[in-house]
């Protein structure tokens, strides 16, 4: 009779990587529901396509890398990347856009750098940015919220949606400017005037029709993940805090130079998706809690700067990628104080 | 209510203590034989005092401490010493080590003990000697010789003695039941130890999942100044550094001992052992061990004689070998597996855990680290385990040291929470070993370098001296020639004396060398002595070479030794002749 020789500890908590990924997938549901209610099934189609492509690419690359595809596919990490990309893409975008995005995310950003755990950049955001730079037209056509009374039509029926996705039709009839675009292109109006005149604002409760609920949905999902301790509060809270602070400083009492109210910034664009689902990707973020505060805080500043003074209406992807670059640098300077040592130190200083 | 502090991180694994702490401590029937390793403690192995074939009595001293950090070993039953040889010992590597094996005569006749009732009147030195000679080593699991920790040090005032009744490892309840049943002995042991340490305050720390133990201790400690402190259950609160932080808020500086900050920490079981050693004169020959796991029919704590094979222990508890997945000595968080059930219970064996496969399943295949940081949140030393793992894989020892790998206490909290099931502690152990080896190698090479540099310096100095002499001689010769040239130019009659001069000088020199016999003898004796020294040195080097299996070096040394021996005999002959004349 031989007994197992194993290294301590012999006990193990029930948490697995696959379980963590499944919780993340589950947590996207409120936001996804809001997207579907206000913008139709476009996001669902995006996600379905992205998932299929992600699994195919993942399996193919694993095969090329001579890894056991079944074991690695079961960790659900490819699905998380696919779902996050699917949520970020404009609804009803053509199938080949989704495919290319997933290709950049899974093959280029993830596996070329060594696969799960080794990617310095957030794969979904690499995919998103590659698409945004390559296909600016397709990537900036957001469907109009269905509840908007003066929208030319409610969202397209299923057959028509699929036609949009699989042929190269434009979605002209159903698109509208997003609140971030409206604010950016308002040409000197005061916020009050803008909020009274624009349907997307005057029919909204806090920030912009549909978008506010999408953001609240992702916020709910994020709080669920915090409760499940999938990640710590540091990065998302720091990002939301600096974004709030910046918009407060440049609110300018809602005048013609105003950069938008704090509430507007918190509930517009991809703020909550970015804060709780993108920025918290552990692989590409800073490792210590202090590091995550800096990581998230600076990301919030970059988002605000690009939104207000940059040429792109939203900036989650750029901010996250820029901070991914900085993460190892932040790590070097934010090693926590170890028990029994007087103070924290920089690991760049190695004793001779 | 006393203020208590919190430690960073920590985990809450299922406690699994209820299986074994509901029954009173059982007593084991004596085994047929015991195997007592000479090294059951931290430090140098003990030196055997008995021979194979000797008859020994229970509690008789059979191996004595060797050096300061060491502990003696006593016979745990009476009978015949049947072997002193390498036997399996409880060790993570599965290695064998020297053990004294005693076959029981079934009588359990004890050697005469020296009890002492009025022990508190004894001098501290005598008490300490009693603790030392009883062979007591930390019973909590580390096994540091207790007397060494209790040794007073003039430079360090100990102001706090902490007894550790935390027992934060799941499954283990040996200290728990001991505190319930022998609280009075623990208090008495604590007071004894305090006396040795010049009466510091005494704190006993117990996790709040042991209410019965806390009550028993509190009752026993009435009318004393001893404080019983309970604190929230969290693994690894029972680690030495962690318990100190919880009870005092102080941190033990990295790389130092708690005594640096005036604290000594002892396990509650050790206190009982010290008390029994002094009052009843019983050396450490048995301990309380938890026997637990689903492959047993009975799970409980037992008093077990040291050296008892765990096979005997398990068979007394309805062990189903086929249902057992692994045999763990210690708890599920820090215990190690053994592959032989013939290993004995030793001074540090606080638990034998034999789980079934569904109780402790074979770990799933490791997945890549996603740097989720759960490990960093769990680490009680506030390290970044994910970074340590990264650098361990890269074998980047500099970065590992910069990230304070050496402060890792190997508690296993990081591996416990890791969703990718990475055996992190195993990586750290391997890296620590490699770093230690690297440091040893570096020391060695540093020493070799110094030796080489010193040698080079010596050679250069000798060379310089020779050069200086040569130059001086040359100068003298030149001056002499000048003189000769000068005399040549002088009138011729003087040239004869000048010619004669060197001859006269040579003769004078020869006369000088024929020194008196006493000088000669002294010179030969000196030569003889240095030749003997040389021979001793060569022999020593030869031994070293043989030990290291360095045949080439040994081959070179042998002729040298022959030569030196010849020289010695020659010199001895000369001396003998001189003595005759």
Coordinates of C-alpha atoms in Angstrom, one line a residue, chain A residues 41-317:
Chain A
X41 CA -30.5 41.9 -28.8
X42 CA -27.4 43.4 -30.4
X43 CA -25.2 42.8 -27.4
X44 CA -26.5 39.2 -27.1
X45 CA -25.6 38.5 -30.7
X46 CA -22.1 40.1 -30.1
X47 CA -21.6 37.9 -27.0
X48 CA -22.8 34.7 -28.7
X49 CA -20.5 35.3 -31.7
X50 CA -17.6 36.3 -29.5
X51 CA -17.9 33.2 -27.4
X52 CA -18.0 30.9 -30.4
X53 CA -14.9 32.6 -31.9
X54 CA -13.1 32.7 -28.6
X55 CA -13.5 29.0 -28.0
X56 CA -12.4 28.2 -31.5
X57 CA -9.4 30.4 -31.4
X58 CA -8.5 29.3 -27.9
X59 CA -8.7 25.6 -28.8
X60 CA -6.7 26.2 -32.0
X61 CA -3.9 28.0 -30.3
X62 CA -3.8 25.5 -27.4
X63 CA -3.5 22.8 -30.0
X64 CA -0.7 24.7 -31.7
X65 CA 1.0 25.1 -28.4
X66 CA 0.6 21.4 -27.7
X67 CA -1.5 22.0 -24.6
X68 CA -4.4 19.9 -23.4
X69 CA -7.2 22.1 -24.8
X70 CA -9.9 20.4 -22.7
X71 CA -8.3 21.3 -19.4
X72 CA -7.6 24.9 -20.4
X73 CA -10.9 25.5 -22.0
X74 CA -12.6 24.5 -18.8
X75 CA -11.1 27.5 -16.9
X76 CA -13.6 29.7 -18.7
X77 CA -11.1 32.5 -19.1
X78 CA -11.6 32.7 -22.8
X79 CA -15.3 33.1 -22.3
X80 CA -14.8 36.0 -19.9
X81 CA -12.6 37.7 -22.4
X82 CA -15.3 37.1 -25.1
X83 CA -18.2 38.3 -23.0
X84 CA -16.3 41.5 -21.9
X85 CA -15.4 42.3 -25.5
X86 CA -19.0 41.5 -26.6
X87 CA -20.3 43.9 -24.0
X88 CA -17.9 46.6 -25.1
X89 CA -18.6 46.4 -28.8
X90 CA -21.5 48.4 -30.3
X91 CA -24.6 46.3 -30.6
X92 CA -25.3 44.8 -34.1
X93 CA -21.8 45.3 -35.3
X94 CA -20.8 43.1 -38.2
X95 CA -19.7 39.5 -37.5
X96 CA -16.2 40.0 -38.9
X97 CA -15.6 42.9 -36.5
X98 CA -16.4 40.6 -33.6
X99 CA -14.2 37.9 -35.1
X100 CA -11.2 40.2 -35.6
X101 CA -11.6 41.6 -32.1
X102 CA -11.6 38.2 -30.6
X103 CA -8.6 37.2 -32.7
X104 CA -6.7 40.2 -31.3
X105 CA -7.8 39.5 -27.8
X106 CA -7.2 35.7 -27.6
X107 CA -4.5 35.0 -30.1
X108 CA -2.4 38.2 -30.0
X109 CA -2.9 39.7 -26.6
X110 CA -3.3 36.4 -24.7
X111 CA -1.5 33.5 -26.2
X112 CA 1.4 35.2 -28.0
X113 CA 2.4 36.5 -24.6
X114 CA 2.2 33.0 -23.0
X115 CA -1.5 32.4 -22.3
X116 CA -3.6 32.8 -19.2
X117 CA -1.7 34.6 -16.5
X118 CA 1.1 35.9 -18.7
X119 CA -0.6 38.6 -20.7
X120 CA 0.7 42.1 -19.7
X121 CA -2.4 43.7 -21.4
X122 CA -6.0 43.2 -20.8
X123 CA -7.0 40.9 -23.8
X124 CA -10.5 42.3 -24.3
X125 CA -9.2 45.8 -24.4
X126 CA -6.5 45.0 -26.8
X127 CA -9.2 43.6 -29.1
X128 CA -11.4 46.6 -28.6
X129 CA -8.6 49.1 -29.3
X130 CA -7.4 47.3 -32.3
X131 CA -10.9 47.5 -33.7
X132 CA -11.5 51.1 -32.7
X133 CA -8.4 52.2 -34.5
X134 CA -8.9 50.0 -37.6
X135 CA -12.7 50.4 -38.1
X136 CA -13.7 53.8 -36.6
X137 CA -17.0 53.8 -38.5
X138 CA -18.3 50.4 -37.4
X139 CA -17.1 50.9 -33.9
X140 CA -18.9 54.2 -33.3
X141 CA -22.3 53.3 -34.4
X142 CA -24.3 52.8 -31.3
X143 CA -28.0 51.9 -31.5
X144 CA -30.4 54.4 -30.1
X145 CA -32.1 53.6 -26.9
X146 CA -35.5 52.0 -27.7
X147 CA -37.3 54.0 -25.1
X148 CA -36.2 57.3 -26.6
X149 CA -39.5 58.8 -27.9
X150 CA -38.1 60.7 -30.9
X151 CA -35.9 57.8 -32.1
X152 CA -36.7 57.0 -35.7
X153 CA -37.7 53.5 -34.7
X154 CA -37.4 51.1 -31.8
X155 CA -34.6 48.6 -32.1
X156 CA -34.6 46.3 -35.2
X157 CA -36.5 43.0 -35.2
X158 CA -34.5 39.9 -35.0
X159 CA -34.2 39.0 -38.6
X160 CA -33.2 42.5 -39.5
X161 CA -30.6 42.5 -36.7
X162 CA -29.1 39.3 -38.0
X163 CA -29.0 40.8 -41.5
X164 CA -27.0 43.7 -40.2
X165 CA -24.6 41.5 -38.4
X166 CA -24.0 39.1 -41.3
X167 CA -24.2 41.4 -44.3
X168 CA -22.5 44.7 -44.6
X169 CA -25.4 46.9 -44.2
X170 CA -25.2 50.1 -42.2
X171 CA -27.4 50.5 -39.2
X172 CA -28.2 54.1 -40.0
X173 CA -31.9 54.0 -39.2
X174 CA -31.3 52.9 -35.7
X175 CA -28.3 54.7 -34.5
X176 CA -28.0 57.8 -32.3
X177 CA -25.2 59.7 -30.7
X178 CA -24.3 58.5 -27.2
X179 CA -24.6 60.9 -24.3
X180 CA -20.8 61.3 -24.2
X181 CA -20.8 62.3 -27.8
X182 CA -23.7 64.6 -27.4
X183 CA -22.0 66.4 -24.5
X184 CA -18.7 66.6 -26.4
X185 CA -20.2 68.0 -29.6
X186 CA -22.6 70.5 -27.9
X187 CA -20.8 73.6 -29.2
X188 CA -20.8 75.8 -26.2
X189 CA -24.3 75.2 -24.8
X190 CA -24.6 75.3 -21.1
X191 CA -25.5 72.0 -19.5
X192 CA -28.9 73.2 -18.5
X193 CA -29.8 74.1 -22.1
X194 CA -28.4 70.8 -23.3
X195 CA -30.3 68.8 -20.7
X196 CA -33.6 70.5 -21.6
X197 CA -33.2 70.3 -25.4
X198 CA -31.7 66.8 -25.9
X199 CA -34.1 63.9 -25.7
X200 CA -31.4 61.6 -24.5
X201 CA -31.0 63.8 -21.4
X202 CA -34.5 65.2 -20.7
X203 CA -36.0 61.7 -20.7
X204 CA -33.4 60.4 -18.4
X205 CA -33.4 60.3 -14.7
X206 CA -29.7 61.1 -13.9
X207 CA -27.4 60.9 -16.9
X208 CA -28.6 59.5 -20.2
X209 CA -31.4 57.3 -21.4
X210 CA -30.5 53.6 -21.2
X211 CA -26.8 54.3 -20.4
X212 CA -27.5 55.1 -16.8
X213 CA -29.2 51.8 -16.3
X214 CA -26.5 49.9 -18.1
X215 CA -24.0 51.4 -15.7
X216 CA -26.1 50.7 -12.7
X217 CA -26.4 47.1 -13.9
X218 CA -22.7 46.7 -14.1
X219 CA -22.4 48.5 -10.7
X220 CA -24.7 45.8 -9.2
X221 CA -22.6 43.0 -10.8
X222 CA -19.4 44.6 -9.5
X223 CA -20.8 44.8 -5.9
X224 CA -21.7 41.1 -6.2
X225 CA -18.1 40.3 -7.2
X226 CA -16.8 42.5 -4.3
X227 CA -19.1 40.6 -1.9
X228 CA -17.8 37.3 -3.3
X229 CA -14.3 38.6 -2.8
X230 CA -13.3 38.0 -6.4
X231 CA -11.3 41.2 -6.3
X232 CA -10.6 43.9 -3.7
X233 CA -12.3 47.3 -3.8
X234 CA -9.1 49.2 -4.3
X235 CA -8.8 49.6 -8.1
X236 CA -12.5 50.3 -8.9
X237 CA -13.1 52.6 -6.0
X238 CA -9.9 54.5 -6.8
X239 CA -10.9 54.9 -10.4
X240 CA -14.4 56.1 -9.6
X241 CA -13.1 58.4 -7.0
X242 CA -10.6 60.2 -9.3
X243 CA -13.1 60.3 -12.1
X244 CA -15.6 61.9 -9.7
X245 CA -13.0 64.3 -8.4
X246 CA -11.9 65.4 -11.9
X247 CA -15.4 66.0 -13.1
X248 CA -16.2 67.9 -9.9
X249 CA -13.1 70.1 -10.5
X250 CA -14.1 70.8 -14.1
X251 CA -17.8 71.0 -13.7
X252 CA -17.6 74.7 -13.9
X253 CA -21.2 75.1 -12.5
X254 CA -22.6 73.5 -15.6
X255 CA -21.5 76.4 -17.9
X256 CA -20.6 76.3 -21.5
X257 CA -17.1 75.2 -20.7
X258 CA -18.3 72.5 -18.3
X259 CA -16.9 69.0 -18.7
X260 CA -20.0 67.3 -17.4
X261 CA -21.2 66.5 -13.9
X262 CA -19.7 63.8 -11.7
X263 CA -22.9 61.8 -11.9
X264 CA -22.9 62.1 -15.7
X265 CA -19.4 60.7 -15.9
X266 CA -20.1 57.9 -13.4
X267 CA -23.2 56.7 -15.3
X268 CA -22.1 57.2 -18.9
X269 CA -20.2 55.2 -21.4
X270 CA -18.3 52.2 -20.0
X271 CA -17.5 53.7 -16.6
X272 CA -18.9 50.9 -14.4
X273 CA -18.0 48.1 -16.9
X274 CA -14.5 49.4 -16.9
X275 CA -14.3 49.9 -13.1
X276 CA -15.5 46.5 -12.0
X277 CA -14.9 44.2 -15.0
X278 CA -11.9 45.6 -16.9
X279 CA -9.7 47.3 -14.4
X280 CA -10.0 44.4 -12.0
X281 CA -8.5 41.9 -14.4
X282 CA -5.8 40.6 -12.0
X283 CA -3.4 39.4 -14.5
X284 CA -2.6 42.8 -16.0
X285 CA -3.1 45.0 -13.0
X286 CA -0.9 46.0 -10.1
X287 CA -0.5 43.3 -7.4
X288 CA -0.5 45.0 -4.1
X289 CA -3.5 46.9 -2.7
X290 CA -1.6 50.1 -2.5
X291 CA -0.5 49.5 -6.1
X292 CA -4.1 48.9 -7.1
X293 CA -5.1 52.2 -5.6
X294 CA -2.6 54.0 -7.8
X295 CA -3.4 51.9 -10.8
X296 CA -7.2 52.6 -10.5
X297 CA -6.7 56.2 -9.5
X298 CA -4.5 57.1 -12.5
X299 CA -6.9 55.2 -14.8
X300 CA -9.7 57.4 -13.7
X301 CA -7.7 60.5 -14.5
X302 CA -6.8 59.2 -17.9
X303 CA -10.4 58.4 -18.7
X304 CA -11.5 61.9 -17.8
X305 CA -8.7 63.5 -19.7
X306 CA -9.4 61.6 -22.9
X307 CA -13.2 62.0 -22.6
X308 CA -12.9 65.8 -22.2
X309 CA -9.9 66.8 -24.2
X310 CA -9.2 63.8 -26.4
X311 CA -10.8 62.9 -29.8
X312 CA -12.5 59.8 -28.6
X313 CA -15.8 60.1 -26.7
X314 CA -14.9 57.3 -24.3
X315 CA -11.6 56.1 -23.0
X316 CA -11.9 53.0 -20.8
X317 CA -9.8 50.8 -23.2

